[in-house]
Coordinates of C-alpha atoms in Angstrom, one line a residue:
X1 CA 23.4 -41.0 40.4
X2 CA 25.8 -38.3 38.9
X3 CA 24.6 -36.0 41.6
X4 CA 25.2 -38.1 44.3
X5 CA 28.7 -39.2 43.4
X6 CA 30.1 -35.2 43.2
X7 CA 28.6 -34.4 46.6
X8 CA 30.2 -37.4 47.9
X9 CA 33.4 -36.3 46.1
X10 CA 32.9 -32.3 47.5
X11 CA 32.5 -33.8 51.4
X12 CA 35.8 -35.8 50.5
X13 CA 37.7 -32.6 49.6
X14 CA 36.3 -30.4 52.3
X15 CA 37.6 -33.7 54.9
X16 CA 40.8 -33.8 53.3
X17 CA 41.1 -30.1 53.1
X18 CA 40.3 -29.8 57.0
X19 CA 42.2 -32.6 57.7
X20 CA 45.5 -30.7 56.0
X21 CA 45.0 -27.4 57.8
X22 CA 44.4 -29.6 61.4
X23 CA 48.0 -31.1 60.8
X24 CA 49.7 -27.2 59.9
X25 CA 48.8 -24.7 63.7
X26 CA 48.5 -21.3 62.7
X27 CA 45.9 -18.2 63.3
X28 CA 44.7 -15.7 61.1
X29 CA 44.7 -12.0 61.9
X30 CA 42.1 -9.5 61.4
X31 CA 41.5 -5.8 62.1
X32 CA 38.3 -4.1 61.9
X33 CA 37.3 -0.6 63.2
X34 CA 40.1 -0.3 65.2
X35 CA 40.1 -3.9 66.8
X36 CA 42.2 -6.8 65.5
X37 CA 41.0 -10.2 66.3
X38 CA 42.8 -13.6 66.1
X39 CA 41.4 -17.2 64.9
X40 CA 43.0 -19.9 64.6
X41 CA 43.4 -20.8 60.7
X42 CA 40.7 -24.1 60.7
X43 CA 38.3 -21.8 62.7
X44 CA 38.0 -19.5 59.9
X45 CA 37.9 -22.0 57.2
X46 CA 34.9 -24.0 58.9
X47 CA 33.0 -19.9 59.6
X48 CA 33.9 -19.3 55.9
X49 CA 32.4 -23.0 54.7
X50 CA 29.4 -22.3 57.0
X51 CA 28.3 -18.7 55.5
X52 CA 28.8 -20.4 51.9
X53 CA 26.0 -22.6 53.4
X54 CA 23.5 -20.5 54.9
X55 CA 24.0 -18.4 51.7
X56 CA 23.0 -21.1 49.4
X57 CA 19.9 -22.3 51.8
X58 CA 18.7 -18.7 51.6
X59 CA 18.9 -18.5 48.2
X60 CA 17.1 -21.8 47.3
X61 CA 14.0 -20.8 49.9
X62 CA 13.9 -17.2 48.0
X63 CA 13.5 -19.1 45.0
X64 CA 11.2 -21.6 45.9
X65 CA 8.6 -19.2 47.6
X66 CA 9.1 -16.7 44.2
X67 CA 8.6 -20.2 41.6
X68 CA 5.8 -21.7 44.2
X69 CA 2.5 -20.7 41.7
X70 CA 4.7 -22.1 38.8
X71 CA 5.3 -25.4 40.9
X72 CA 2.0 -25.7 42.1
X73 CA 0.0 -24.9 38.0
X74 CA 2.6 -27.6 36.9
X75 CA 1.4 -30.0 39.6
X76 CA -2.1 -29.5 38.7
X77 CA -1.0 -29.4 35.2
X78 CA 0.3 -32.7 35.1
X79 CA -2.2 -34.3 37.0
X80 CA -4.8 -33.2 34.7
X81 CA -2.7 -34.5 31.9
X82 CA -2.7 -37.8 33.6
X83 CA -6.2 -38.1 34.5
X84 CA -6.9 -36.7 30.8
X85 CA -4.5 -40.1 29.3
X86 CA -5.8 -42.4 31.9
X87 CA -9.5 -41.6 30.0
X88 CA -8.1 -42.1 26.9
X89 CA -6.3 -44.9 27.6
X90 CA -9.9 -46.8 28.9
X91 CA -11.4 -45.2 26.1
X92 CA -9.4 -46.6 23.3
X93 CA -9.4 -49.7 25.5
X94 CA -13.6 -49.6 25.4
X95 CA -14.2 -49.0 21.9
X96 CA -11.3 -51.9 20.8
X97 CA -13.6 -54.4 23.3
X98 CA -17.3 -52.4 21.3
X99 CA -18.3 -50.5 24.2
X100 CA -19.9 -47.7 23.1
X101 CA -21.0 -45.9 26.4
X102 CA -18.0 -46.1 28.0
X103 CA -16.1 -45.4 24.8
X104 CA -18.4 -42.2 24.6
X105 CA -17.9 -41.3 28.3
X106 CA -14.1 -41.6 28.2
X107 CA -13.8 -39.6 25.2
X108 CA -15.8 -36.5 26.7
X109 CA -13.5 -36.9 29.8
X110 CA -10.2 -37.0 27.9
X111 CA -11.1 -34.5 25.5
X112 CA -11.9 -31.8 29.0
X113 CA -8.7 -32.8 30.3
X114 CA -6.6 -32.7 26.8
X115 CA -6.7 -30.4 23.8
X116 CA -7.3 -32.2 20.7
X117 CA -5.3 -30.3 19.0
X118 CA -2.6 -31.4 20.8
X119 CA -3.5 -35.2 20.9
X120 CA -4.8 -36.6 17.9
X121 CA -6.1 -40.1 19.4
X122 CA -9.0 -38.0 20.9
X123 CA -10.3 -37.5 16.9
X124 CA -9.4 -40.9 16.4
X125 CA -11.6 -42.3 19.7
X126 CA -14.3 -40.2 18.7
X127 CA -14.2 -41.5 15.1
X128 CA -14.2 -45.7 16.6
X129 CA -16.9 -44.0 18.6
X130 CA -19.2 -42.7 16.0
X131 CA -18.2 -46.3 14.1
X132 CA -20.0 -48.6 16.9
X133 CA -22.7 -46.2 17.4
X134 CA -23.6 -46.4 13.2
X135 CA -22.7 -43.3 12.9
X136 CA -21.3 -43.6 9.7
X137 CA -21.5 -39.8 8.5
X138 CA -19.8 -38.4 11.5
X139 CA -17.4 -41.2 11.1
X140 CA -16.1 -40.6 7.6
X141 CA -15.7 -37.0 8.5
X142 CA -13.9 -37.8 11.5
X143 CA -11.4 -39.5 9.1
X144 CA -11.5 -36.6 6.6
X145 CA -10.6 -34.3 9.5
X146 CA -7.8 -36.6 10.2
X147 CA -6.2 -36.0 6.7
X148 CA -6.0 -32.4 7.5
X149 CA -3.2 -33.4 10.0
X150 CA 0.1 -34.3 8.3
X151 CA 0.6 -37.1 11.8
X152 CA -2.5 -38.4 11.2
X153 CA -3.3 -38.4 7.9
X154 CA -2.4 -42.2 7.1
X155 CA -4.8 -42.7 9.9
X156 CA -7.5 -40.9 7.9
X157 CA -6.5 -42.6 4.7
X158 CA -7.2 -46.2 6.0
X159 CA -10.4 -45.3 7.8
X160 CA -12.0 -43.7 4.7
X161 CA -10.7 -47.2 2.7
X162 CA -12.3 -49.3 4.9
X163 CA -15.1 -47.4 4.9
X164 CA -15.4 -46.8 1.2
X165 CA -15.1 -50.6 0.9
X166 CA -18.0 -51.2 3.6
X167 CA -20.1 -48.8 1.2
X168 CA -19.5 -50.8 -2.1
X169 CA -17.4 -47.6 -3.8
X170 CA -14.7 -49.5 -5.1
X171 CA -13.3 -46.3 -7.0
X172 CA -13.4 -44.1 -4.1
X173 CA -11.2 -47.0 -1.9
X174 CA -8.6 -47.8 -4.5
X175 CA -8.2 -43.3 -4.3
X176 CA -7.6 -43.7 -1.0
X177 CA -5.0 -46.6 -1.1
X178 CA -3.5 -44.8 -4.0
X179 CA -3.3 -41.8 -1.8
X180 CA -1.6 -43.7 0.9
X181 CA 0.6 -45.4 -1.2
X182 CA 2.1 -42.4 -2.8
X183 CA 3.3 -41.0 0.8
X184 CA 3.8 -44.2 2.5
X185 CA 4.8 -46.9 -0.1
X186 CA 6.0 -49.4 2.9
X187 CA 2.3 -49.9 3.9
X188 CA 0.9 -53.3 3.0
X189 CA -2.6 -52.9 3.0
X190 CA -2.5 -49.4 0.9
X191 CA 0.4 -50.7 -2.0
X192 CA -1.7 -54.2 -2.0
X193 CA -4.8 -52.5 -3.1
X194 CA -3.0 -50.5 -5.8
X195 CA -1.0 -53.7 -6.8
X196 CA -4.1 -55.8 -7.3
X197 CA -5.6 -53.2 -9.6
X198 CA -2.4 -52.3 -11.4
X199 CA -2.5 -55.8 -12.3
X200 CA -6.0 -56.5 -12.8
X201 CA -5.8 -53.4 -15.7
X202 CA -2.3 -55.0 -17.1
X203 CA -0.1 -51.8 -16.0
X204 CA 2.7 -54.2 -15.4
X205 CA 5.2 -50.5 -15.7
X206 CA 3.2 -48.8 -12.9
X207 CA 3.1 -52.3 -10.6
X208 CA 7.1 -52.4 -11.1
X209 CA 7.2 -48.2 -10.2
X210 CA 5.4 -49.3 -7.1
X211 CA 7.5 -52.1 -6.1
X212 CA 10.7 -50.1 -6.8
X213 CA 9.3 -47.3 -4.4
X214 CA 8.5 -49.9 -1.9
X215 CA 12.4 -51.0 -2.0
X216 CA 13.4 -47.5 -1.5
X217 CA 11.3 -47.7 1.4
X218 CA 11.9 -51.0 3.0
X219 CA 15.5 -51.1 3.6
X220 CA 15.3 -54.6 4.8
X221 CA 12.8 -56.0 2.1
X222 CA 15.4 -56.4 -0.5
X223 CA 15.1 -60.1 -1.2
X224 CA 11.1 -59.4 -1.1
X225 CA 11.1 -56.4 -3.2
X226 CA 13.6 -59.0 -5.6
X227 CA 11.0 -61.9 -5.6
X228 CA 7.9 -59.3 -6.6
X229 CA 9.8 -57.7 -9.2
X230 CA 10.8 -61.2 -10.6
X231 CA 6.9 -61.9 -10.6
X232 CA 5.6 -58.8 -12.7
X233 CA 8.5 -59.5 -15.1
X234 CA 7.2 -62.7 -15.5
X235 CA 3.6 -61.6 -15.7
X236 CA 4.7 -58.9 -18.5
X237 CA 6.4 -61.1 -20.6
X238 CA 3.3 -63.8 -20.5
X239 CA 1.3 -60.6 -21.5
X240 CA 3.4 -59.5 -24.5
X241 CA 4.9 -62.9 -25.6
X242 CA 2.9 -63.3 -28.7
X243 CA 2.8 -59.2 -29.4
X244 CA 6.1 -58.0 -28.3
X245 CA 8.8 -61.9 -28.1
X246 CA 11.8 -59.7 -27.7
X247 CA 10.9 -57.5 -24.6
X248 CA 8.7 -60.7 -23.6
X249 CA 11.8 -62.8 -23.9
X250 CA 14.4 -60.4 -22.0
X251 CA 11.7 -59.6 -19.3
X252 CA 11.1 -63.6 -18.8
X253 CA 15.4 -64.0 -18.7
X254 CA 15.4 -61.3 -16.1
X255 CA 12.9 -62.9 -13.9
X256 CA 14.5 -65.9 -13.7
X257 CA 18.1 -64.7 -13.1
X258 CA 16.4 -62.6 -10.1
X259 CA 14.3 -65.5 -9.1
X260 CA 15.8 -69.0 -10.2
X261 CA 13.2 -70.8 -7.9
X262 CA 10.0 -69.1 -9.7
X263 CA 8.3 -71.7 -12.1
X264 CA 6.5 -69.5 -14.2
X265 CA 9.2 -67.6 -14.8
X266 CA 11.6 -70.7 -16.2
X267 CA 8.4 -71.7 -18.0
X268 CA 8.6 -68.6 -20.0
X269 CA 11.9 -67.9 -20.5
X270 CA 12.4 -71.7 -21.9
X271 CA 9.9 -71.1 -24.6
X272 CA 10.7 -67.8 -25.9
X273 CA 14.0 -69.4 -26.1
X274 CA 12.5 -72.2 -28.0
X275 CA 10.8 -69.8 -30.6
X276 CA 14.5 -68.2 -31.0
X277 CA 15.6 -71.8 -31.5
X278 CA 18.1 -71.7 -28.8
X279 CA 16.9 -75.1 -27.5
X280 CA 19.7 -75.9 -25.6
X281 CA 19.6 -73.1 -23.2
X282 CA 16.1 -73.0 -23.0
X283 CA 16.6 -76.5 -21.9
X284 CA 19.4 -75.4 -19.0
X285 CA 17.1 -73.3 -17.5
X286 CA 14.4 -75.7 -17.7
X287 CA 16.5 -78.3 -16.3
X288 CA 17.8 -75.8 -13.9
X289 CA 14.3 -75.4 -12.2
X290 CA 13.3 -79.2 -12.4
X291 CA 16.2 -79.8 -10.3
X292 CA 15.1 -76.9 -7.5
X293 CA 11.5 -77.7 -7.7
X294 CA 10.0 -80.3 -10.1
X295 CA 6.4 -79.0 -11.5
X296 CA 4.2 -80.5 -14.4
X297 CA 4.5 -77.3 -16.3
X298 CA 8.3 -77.4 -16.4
X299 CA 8.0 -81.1 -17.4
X300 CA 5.7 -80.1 -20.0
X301 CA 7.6 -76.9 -21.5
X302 CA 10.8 -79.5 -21.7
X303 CA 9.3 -82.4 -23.5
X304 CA 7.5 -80.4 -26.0
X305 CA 10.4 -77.8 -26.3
X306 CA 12.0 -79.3 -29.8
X307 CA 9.3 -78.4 -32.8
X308 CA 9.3 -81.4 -35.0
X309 CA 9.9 -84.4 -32.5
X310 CA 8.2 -87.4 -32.6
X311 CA 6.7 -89.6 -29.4
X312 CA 9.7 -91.4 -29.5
X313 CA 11.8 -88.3 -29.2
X314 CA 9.7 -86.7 -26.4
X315 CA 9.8 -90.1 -24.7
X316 CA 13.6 -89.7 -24.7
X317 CA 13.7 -85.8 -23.6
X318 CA 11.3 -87.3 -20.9
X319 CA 13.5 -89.7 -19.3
X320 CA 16.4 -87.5 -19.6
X321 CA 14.7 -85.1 -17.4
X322 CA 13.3 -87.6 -14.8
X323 CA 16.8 -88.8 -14.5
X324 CA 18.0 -85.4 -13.7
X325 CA 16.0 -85.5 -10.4
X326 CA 14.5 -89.2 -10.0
X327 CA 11.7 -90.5 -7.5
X328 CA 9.1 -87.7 -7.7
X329 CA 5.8 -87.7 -8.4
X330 CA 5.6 -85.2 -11.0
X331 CA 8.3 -86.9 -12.9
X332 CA 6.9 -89.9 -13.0
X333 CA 3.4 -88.7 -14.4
X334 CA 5.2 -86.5 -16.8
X335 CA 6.9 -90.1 -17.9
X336 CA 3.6 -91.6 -18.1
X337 CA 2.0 -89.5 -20.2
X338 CA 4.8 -89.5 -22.6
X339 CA 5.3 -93.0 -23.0
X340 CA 1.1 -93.2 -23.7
X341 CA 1.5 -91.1 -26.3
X342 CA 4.4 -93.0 -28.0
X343 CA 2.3 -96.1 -27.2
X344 CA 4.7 -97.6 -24.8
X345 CA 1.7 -98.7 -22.6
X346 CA 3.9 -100.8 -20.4
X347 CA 6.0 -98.4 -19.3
X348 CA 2.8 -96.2 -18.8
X349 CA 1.3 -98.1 -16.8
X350 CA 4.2 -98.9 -14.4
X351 CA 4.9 -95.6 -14.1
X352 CA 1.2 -94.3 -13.2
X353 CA 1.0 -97.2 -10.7
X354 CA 3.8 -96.3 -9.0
X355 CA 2.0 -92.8 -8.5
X356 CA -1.0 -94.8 -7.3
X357 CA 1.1 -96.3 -4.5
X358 CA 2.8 -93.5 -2.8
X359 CA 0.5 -90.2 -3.6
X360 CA -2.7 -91.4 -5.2
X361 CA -4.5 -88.0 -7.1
X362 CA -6.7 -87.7 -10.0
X363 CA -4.9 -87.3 -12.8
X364 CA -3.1 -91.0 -12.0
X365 CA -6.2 -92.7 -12.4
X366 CA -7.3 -90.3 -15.5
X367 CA -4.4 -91.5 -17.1
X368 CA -4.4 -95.0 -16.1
X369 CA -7.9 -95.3 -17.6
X370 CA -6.6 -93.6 -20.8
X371 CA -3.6 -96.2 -21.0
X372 CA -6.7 -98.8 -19.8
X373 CA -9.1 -98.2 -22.9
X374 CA -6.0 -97.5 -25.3
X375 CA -4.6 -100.6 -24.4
X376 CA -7.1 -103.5 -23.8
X377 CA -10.5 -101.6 -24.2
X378 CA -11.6 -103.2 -21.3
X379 CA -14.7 -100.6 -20.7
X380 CA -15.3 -102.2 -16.8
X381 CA -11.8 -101.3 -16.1
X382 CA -12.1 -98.0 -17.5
X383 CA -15.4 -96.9 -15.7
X384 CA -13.2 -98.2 -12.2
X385 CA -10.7 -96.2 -13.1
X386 CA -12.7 -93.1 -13.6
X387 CA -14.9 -93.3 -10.4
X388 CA -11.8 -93.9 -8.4
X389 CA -10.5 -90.3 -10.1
X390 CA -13.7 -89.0 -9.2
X391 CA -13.3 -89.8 -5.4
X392 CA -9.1 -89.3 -5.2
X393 CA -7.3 -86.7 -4.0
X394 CA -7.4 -83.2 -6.2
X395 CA -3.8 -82.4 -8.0
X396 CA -1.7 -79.5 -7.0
X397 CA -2.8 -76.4 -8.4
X398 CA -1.8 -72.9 -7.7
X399 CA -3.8 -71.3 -4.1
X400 CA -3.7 -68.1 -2.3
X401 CA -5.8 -66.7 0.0
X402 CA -7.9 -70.0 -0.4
X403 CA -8.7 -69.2 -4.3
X404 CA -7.4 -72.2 -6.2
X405 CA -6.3 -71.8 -10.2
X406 CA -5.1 -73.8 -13.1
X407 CA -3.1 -70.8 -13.8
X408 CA -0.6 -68.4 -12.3
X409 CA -1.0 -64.8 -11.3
X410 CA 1.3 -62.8 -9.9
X411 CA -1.2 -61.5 -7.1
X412 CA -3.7 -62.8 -5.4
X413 CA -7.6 -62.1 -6.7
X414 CA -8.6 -62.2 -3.1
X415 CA -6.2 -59.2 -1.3
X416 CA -4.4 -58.5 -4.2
X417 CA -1.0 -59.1 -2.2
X418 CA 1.8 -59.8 -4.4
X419 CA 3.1 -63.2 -5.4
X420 CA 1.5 -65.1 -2.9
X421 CA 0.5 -68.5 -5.2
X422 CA 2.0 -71.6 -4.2
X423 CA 1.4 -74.9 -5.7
X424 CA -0.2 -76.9 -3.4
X425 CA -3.5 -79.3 -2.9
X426 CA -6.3 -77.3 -2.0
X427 CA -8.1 -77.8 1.1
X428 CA -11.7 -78.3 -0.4
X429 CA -13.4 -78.7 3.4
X430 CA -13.0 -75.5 4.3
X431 CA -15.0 -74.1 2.0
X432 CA -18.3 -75.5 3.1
X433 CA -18.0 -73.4 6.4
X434 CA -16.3 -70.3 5.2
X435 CA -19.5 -70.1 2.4
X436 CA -21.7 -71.1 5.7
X437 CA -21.0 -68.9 8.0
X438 CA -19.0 -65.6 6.4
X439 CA -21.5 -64.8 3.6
X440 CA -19.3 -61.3 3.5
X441 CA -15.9 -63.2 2.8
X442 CA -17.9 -65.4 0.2
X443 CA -18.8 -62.3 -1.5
X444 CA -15.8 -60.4 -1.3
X445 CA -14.0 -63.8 -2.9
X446 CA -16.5 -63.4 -5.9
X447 CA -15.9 -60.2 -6.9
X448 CA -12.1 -60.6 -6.6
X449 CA -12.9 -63.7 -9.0
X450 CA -14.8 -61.2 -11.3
X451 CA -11.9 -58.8 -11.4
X452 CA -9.6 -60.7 -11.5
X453 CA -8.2 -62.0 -15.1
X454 CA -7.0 -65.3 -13.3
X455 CA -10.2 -68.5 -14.3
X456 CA -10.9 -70.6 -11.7
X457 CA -11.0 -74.2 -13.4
X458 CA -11.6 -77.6 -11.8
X459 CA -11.3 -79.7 -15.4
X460 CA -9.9 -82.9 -13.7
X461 CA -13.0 -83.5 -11.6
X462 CA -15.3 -82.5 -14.8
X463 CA -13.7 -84.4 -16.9
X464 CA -13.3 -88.0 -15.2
X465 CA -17.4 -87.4 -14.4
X466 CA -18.2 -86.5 -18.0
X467 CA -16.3 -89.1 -19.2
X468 CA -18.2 -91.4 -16.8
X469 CA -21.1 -90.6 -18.0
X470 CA -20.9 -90.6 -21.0
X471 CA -19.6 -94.7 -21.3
X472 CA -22.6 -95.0 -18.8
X473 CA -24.9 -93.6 -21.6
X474 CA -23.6 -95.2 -24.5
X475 CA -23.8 -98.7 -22.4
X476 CA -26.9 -97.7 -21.7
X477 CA -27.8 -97.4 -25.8
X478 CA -26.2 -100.6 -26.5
X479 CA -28.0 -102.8 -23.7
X480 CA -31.6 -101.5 -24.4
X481 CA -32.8 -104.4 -26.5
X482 CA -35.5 -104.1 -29.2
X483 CA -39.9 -104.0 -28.0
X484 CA -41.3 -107.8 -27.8
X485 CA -44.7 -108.7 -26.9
X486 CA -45.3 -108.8 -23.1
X487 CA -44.7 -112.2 -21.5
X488 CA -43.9 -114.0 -18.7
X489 CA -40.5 -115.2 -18.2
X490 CA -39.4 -118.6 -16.9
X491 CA -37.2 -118.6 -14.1
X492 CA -34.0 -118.7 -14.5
X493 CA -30.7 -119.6 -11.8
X494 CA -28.2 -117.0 -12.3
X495 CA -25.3 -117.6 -14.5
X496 CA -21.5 -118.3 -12.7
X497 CA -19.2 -115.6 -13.5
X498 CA -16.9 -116.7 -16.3
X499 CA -14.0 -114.5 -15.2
X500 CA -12.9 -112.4 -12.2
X501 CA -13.0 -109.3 -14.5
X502 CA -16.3 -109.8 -15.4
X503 CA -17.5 -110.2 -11.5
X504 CA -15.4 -107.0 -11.2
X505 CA -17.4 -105.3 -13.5
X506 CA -20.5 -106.3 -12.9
X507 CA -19.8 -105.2 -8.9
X508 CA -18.3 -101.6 -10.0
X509 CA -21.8 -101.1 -12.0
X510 CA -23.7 -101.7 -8.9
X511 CA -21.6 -99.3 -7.0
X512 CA -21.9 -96.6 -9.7
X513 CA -24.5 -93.8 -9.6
X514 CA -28.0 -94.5 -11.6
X515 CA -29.2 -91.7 -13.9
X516 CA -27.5 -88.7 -15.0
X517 CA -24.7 -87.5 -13.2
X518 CA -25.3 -83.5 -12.5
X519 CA -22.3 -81.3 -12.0
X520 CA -22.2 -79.8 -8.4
X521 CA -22.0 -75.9 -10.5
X522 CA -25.3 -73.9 -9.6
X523 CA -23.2 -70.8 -10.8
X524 CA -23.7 -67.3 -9.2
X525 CA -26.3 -64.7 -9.0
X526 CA -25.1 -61.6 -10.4
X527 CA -27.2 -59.5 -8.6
X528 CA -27.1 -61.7 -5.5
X529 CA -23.1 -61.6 -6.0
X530 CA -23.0 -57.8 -6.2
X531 CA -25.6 -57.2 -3.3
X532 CA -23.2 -59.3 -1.0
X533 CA -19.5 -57.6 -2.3
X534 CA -21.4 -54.1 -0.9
X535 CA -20.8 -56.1 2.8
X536 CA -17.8 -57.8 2.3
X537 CA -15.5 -55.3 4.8
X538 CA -15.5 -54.8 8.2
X539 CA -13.1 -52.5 10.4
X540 CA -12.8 -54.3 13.2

C-alpha cells in the first residue's frame, strides 16, 4: 500500500513539474563536436526522464537474469517446505484421530521434505506414532530425545509422565513432574503432581515454595495463588496444632486473613484462639464465617468454644449464632442438637422438623429419633425414624474429583490439584457406572485413597443401619417366648388396634427388612487394587 501511494505521489510531481515548464517557453542549447543543437526546455526534460527509465528497466532485467537460480531454488525451496508441513499437518491430524498408517506414512513424507532438526513436531509425530503402534520402547525414547532439546523438552517431560504412570512407576512419574515443575512452575498437570505428594508426605514448606513459584509465574493467578497458600496454611497449622499451637495458631490467623471465606481455616484459627483463652475473638472470626457461609463445623467450633459451659450455656451460644444469620439449614440442626442435649426436647424437635420440611437429609431423622427415644421411648417411632434416615438424602460432606470425605484436605487424593473440596451432597449414582465401565479410573481412585492421609467415612448411613438393627435384635430377644409342648391352637379373630401408634408400628415392622442387615462394604483386594492402578493412565 505504501508503495503504491509514493508512485502515485512521484507521477504527481513529474505532471506538475511538466505542467510548470509547459507554462515558461524556452530551449536549451548544446554543443557537441563542433555542432550546437537546440531543444526546447520540456523536450529535454521528458528525453532526460525517459533515459532515467530505460536505465532502471535495464538494470532490473540484469539482475533478474543474474538472481534467476536463486529465485528458482527458493521456489522449489518453498514448495517443498509446503508439501513437507502439509504432511505433517495430516500426520499430526492422523495420529490425534488413531490412524496409525497414515500417521506412519505422513511422517516419512514430512520428515523427506523437512529436517528434523529444524522442526521438532516430526520427533513428536513419530513418538504418537510409535504410541498407537505399542511401541512403547521406541516411544519413551522418542520422549527422552525430546528433552535433549531445550523447545521441546516440556514436551518430553509430559510424555515420559504419562508413560511412567501407564507403567505403574510412581517414583519415576512424580521425577518427571518434579522436573517439569522446576522449569515451568505455571504448568498444571506437572505442579499438581508435585503438590499432591508434597502433601501426601506433610512438606507443607516445600508445597508453599511451589505455590510462591507458581505466583511468580502466573502474573494473573494472584487471587489463585492467594486461596492455595491460604489452604496449606491451614493444612500446617491442623498438622502442628497439638505439637507446635503458636506457629499452628499464627499460620491458622494468616489463612484466614488471606482467605476469610475458607471454613477450615476459621475452624482453626477459632480454637487455637480458644486454647489461648481469647474467646471473644475466636468467636468474631467464627461468627465472621457463619455469616459468609454457614457450615456444621463452624457451628460446632462456636458452641463448644467456652471450656466449662453447661447445656444451657451452649444452648444460649447456639441461638446467638443462628440469630446472626437465621433460616438455614445448618443452623437450625446445630440448634437441634443443642437443645437435645440440654434436654429442651421441644425445641428439638421443632427445629429438626422444620429441617424435615424444606431439605430432608439423614442426620434430621438421626436426630429426630434420638430426641424420639430420649423423649417418649416410643421404640416404633424410633425404628421409623431410622429407616427413613436410611433411605433420605446423604448430608453435605466435602467432594472433589468425585471422592467424598468427612474431612478436609487441601488437595484432592484423586489429581492432587489444589484446594478443590467443596461442601456439597455427593452424587452417589454416578458411581455405579464410573466403577462399571472405567475399571482404570476405579483404580486410579484407590490408590489416590491409599495415599492419601484424607479417610473416606460414610458414618451416617452406618450408623442409622446399625442402630436399626440392633433394636431389631433386641426386639427380637424380648418377643421369643419360652419352649411349650406342641399343640394346636384355636383360632383366633385378630385383635382391633388400640391406638393409631400402635397400627403405625405394627405396619413400619412389616415394611422393615427380615434377618440381619449386612453393610454394602465388600472392601478391596489389595492385590486386585494394585494390579488395576498399573492401568489407570492413558495419553490420549
Amino acid at each position: 500500500m505504501l508503495r503504491v501511494l509514493f508512485y502515485f505521489v512521484v507521477i504527481a510531481v513529474l505532471g506538475l513539474g511538466f505542467a510548470w515548464l509547459a507554462d515558461r517557453p524556452g530551449e536549451l542549447h548544446a554543443v557537441f563536436a563542433g555542432n550546437q543543437y537546440s531543444v526546447p526546455l520540456i523536450t529535454a526534460a521528458a528525453m532526460l526522464v525517459a533515459l532515467v527509465a530505460v536505465i532502471l528497466i535495464c538494470w532490473w532485467l540484469i539482475k533478474s537474469i543474474w538472481q534467476s537460480p536463486y529465485i528458482l531454488h527458493r521456489h522449489f525451496r518453498a514448495r517443498k517446505r509446503d508439501r513437507g508441513y502439509q504432511a505433517l499437518s495430516t500426520g499430526l491430524i492422523a495420529a490425534g484421530a488413531g490412524d496409525a498408517v497414515t500417521a506412519r506414512l505422513m511422517m516419512k513424507r514430512a520428515a523427506g521434505h523437512l529436517s528434523s532438526d529444524q522442526e521438532p513436531l516430526i520427533k513428536l509425530l513419530d513418538v504418537q506414532t510409535a504410541m498407537l503402534e505399542g511401541r512403547t520402547d521406541d516411544a519413551r525414547k522418542g520422549f527422552e530425545a525430546l528433552i535433549e532439546d531445550p523447545e521441546t523438552r516440556l514436551l518430553g517431560l509430559r510424555g515420559l509422565y504419562i508413560e511412567a504412570q501407564r507403567a505403574g512407576a510412581m517414583e519415576a512419574a512424580r521425577h518427571y513432574a518434579a522436573e517439569a515443575a522446576k522449569l515451568a512452575p505455571q504448568l498444571e498437570w506437572a505442579s499438581s503432581a508435585v503438590m499432591g505428594q508434597l502433601c501426601a508426605e506433610g512438606d507443607w514448606d516445600g508445597a508453599l515454595k511451589l505455590v510462591d513459584a507458581r505466583k511468580q509465574a502466573l502474573a494473573h493467578g494472584k487471587d489463585v495463588a492467594r486461596k492455595e497458600r491460604a489452604a496449606l496454611l491451614t493444612a500446617r497449622a491442623m498438622a502442628n496444632i497439638d505439637t507446635n499451637h503458636a506457629a499452628a495458631k499464627a499460620d491458622a490467623l494468616e489463612a484466614n486473613r488471606l482467605a476469610p471465606d475458607l471454613v477450615p481455616a476459621a475452624v482453626t484459627a477459632a480454637r487455637a484462639l480458644f486454647t489461648d483463652g481469647e474467646v471473644r475473638k475466636g468467636s468474631r472470626i467464627l461468627e465472621a464465617a457463619w455469616k459468609r457461609f454457614p457450615h456444621p463445623d463452624i457451628a460446632a467450633a462456636y458452641i463448644d468454644g467456652r471450656a466449662g459451659d453447661t447445656a444451657q450455656d451452649r444452648l444460649k451460644r447456639a441461638r446467638h449464632l443462628v440469630s446472626l444469620r437465621s433460616h438455614t439449614v445448618e443452623g437450625s440442626l446445630a440448634l437441634a442438637r443443642a437443645a437435645y442435649d440440654a434436654g429442651d426436647y421441644k425445641l428439638a424437635r421443632e427445629n429438626v422438623e422444620k429441617v424435615i420440611r424444606s431439605a430432608p437429609r439423614e442426620s434430621a431423622y438421626l436426630l429426630l429419633a434420638d430426641i424420639e427415644e430420649a423423649e417418649t421411648g416410643d421404640q416404633g417411632k424410633v425404628r421409623q425414624w431410622l429407616s427413613m434416615a436410611v433411605k433420605a438424602p446423604r448430608d453435605p460432606v466435602w467432594t472433589a474429583d468425585g471422592y467424598a470425605s468427612e474431612q478436609w484436605s487441601p488437595v484432592s487424593p484423586v489429581t492432587g490439584r489444589l484446594n478443590s473440596f467443596e461442601w456439597k451432597t455427593p452424587v452417589e449414582q454416578l458411581s455405579p457406572v464410573i466403577e462399571a465401565h472405567q475399571p482404570e479410573v476405579r483404580g486410579a481412585v484407590e490408590e489416590a485413597k491409599a495415599l492419601s492421609p484424607v479417610v473416606h467415612l460414610d458414618e451416617a448411613r452406618r450408623q442409622a443401619r446399625a442402630k436399626a438393627a440392633r433394636h431389631d435384635v433386641e426386639d427380637a430377644q424380648t418377643m421369643v417366648p419360652a419352649a411349650e409342648p406342641a399343640r394346636k391352637a384355636p383360632a383366633q379373630k385378630p385383635e382391633k388396634h388400640d391406638t393409631l401408634a400402635e397400627k403405625n408400628d405394627e405396619v413400619e415392622d412389616a415394611h422393615l427388612p427380615q434377618g440381619p442387615i449386612v453393610f454394602d462394604d465388600p472392601g478391596v483386594d489389595e492385590d486386585e487394587r494394585q494390579r488395576k492402578a498399573k492401568n489407570a493412565f492413558r495419553l490420549f
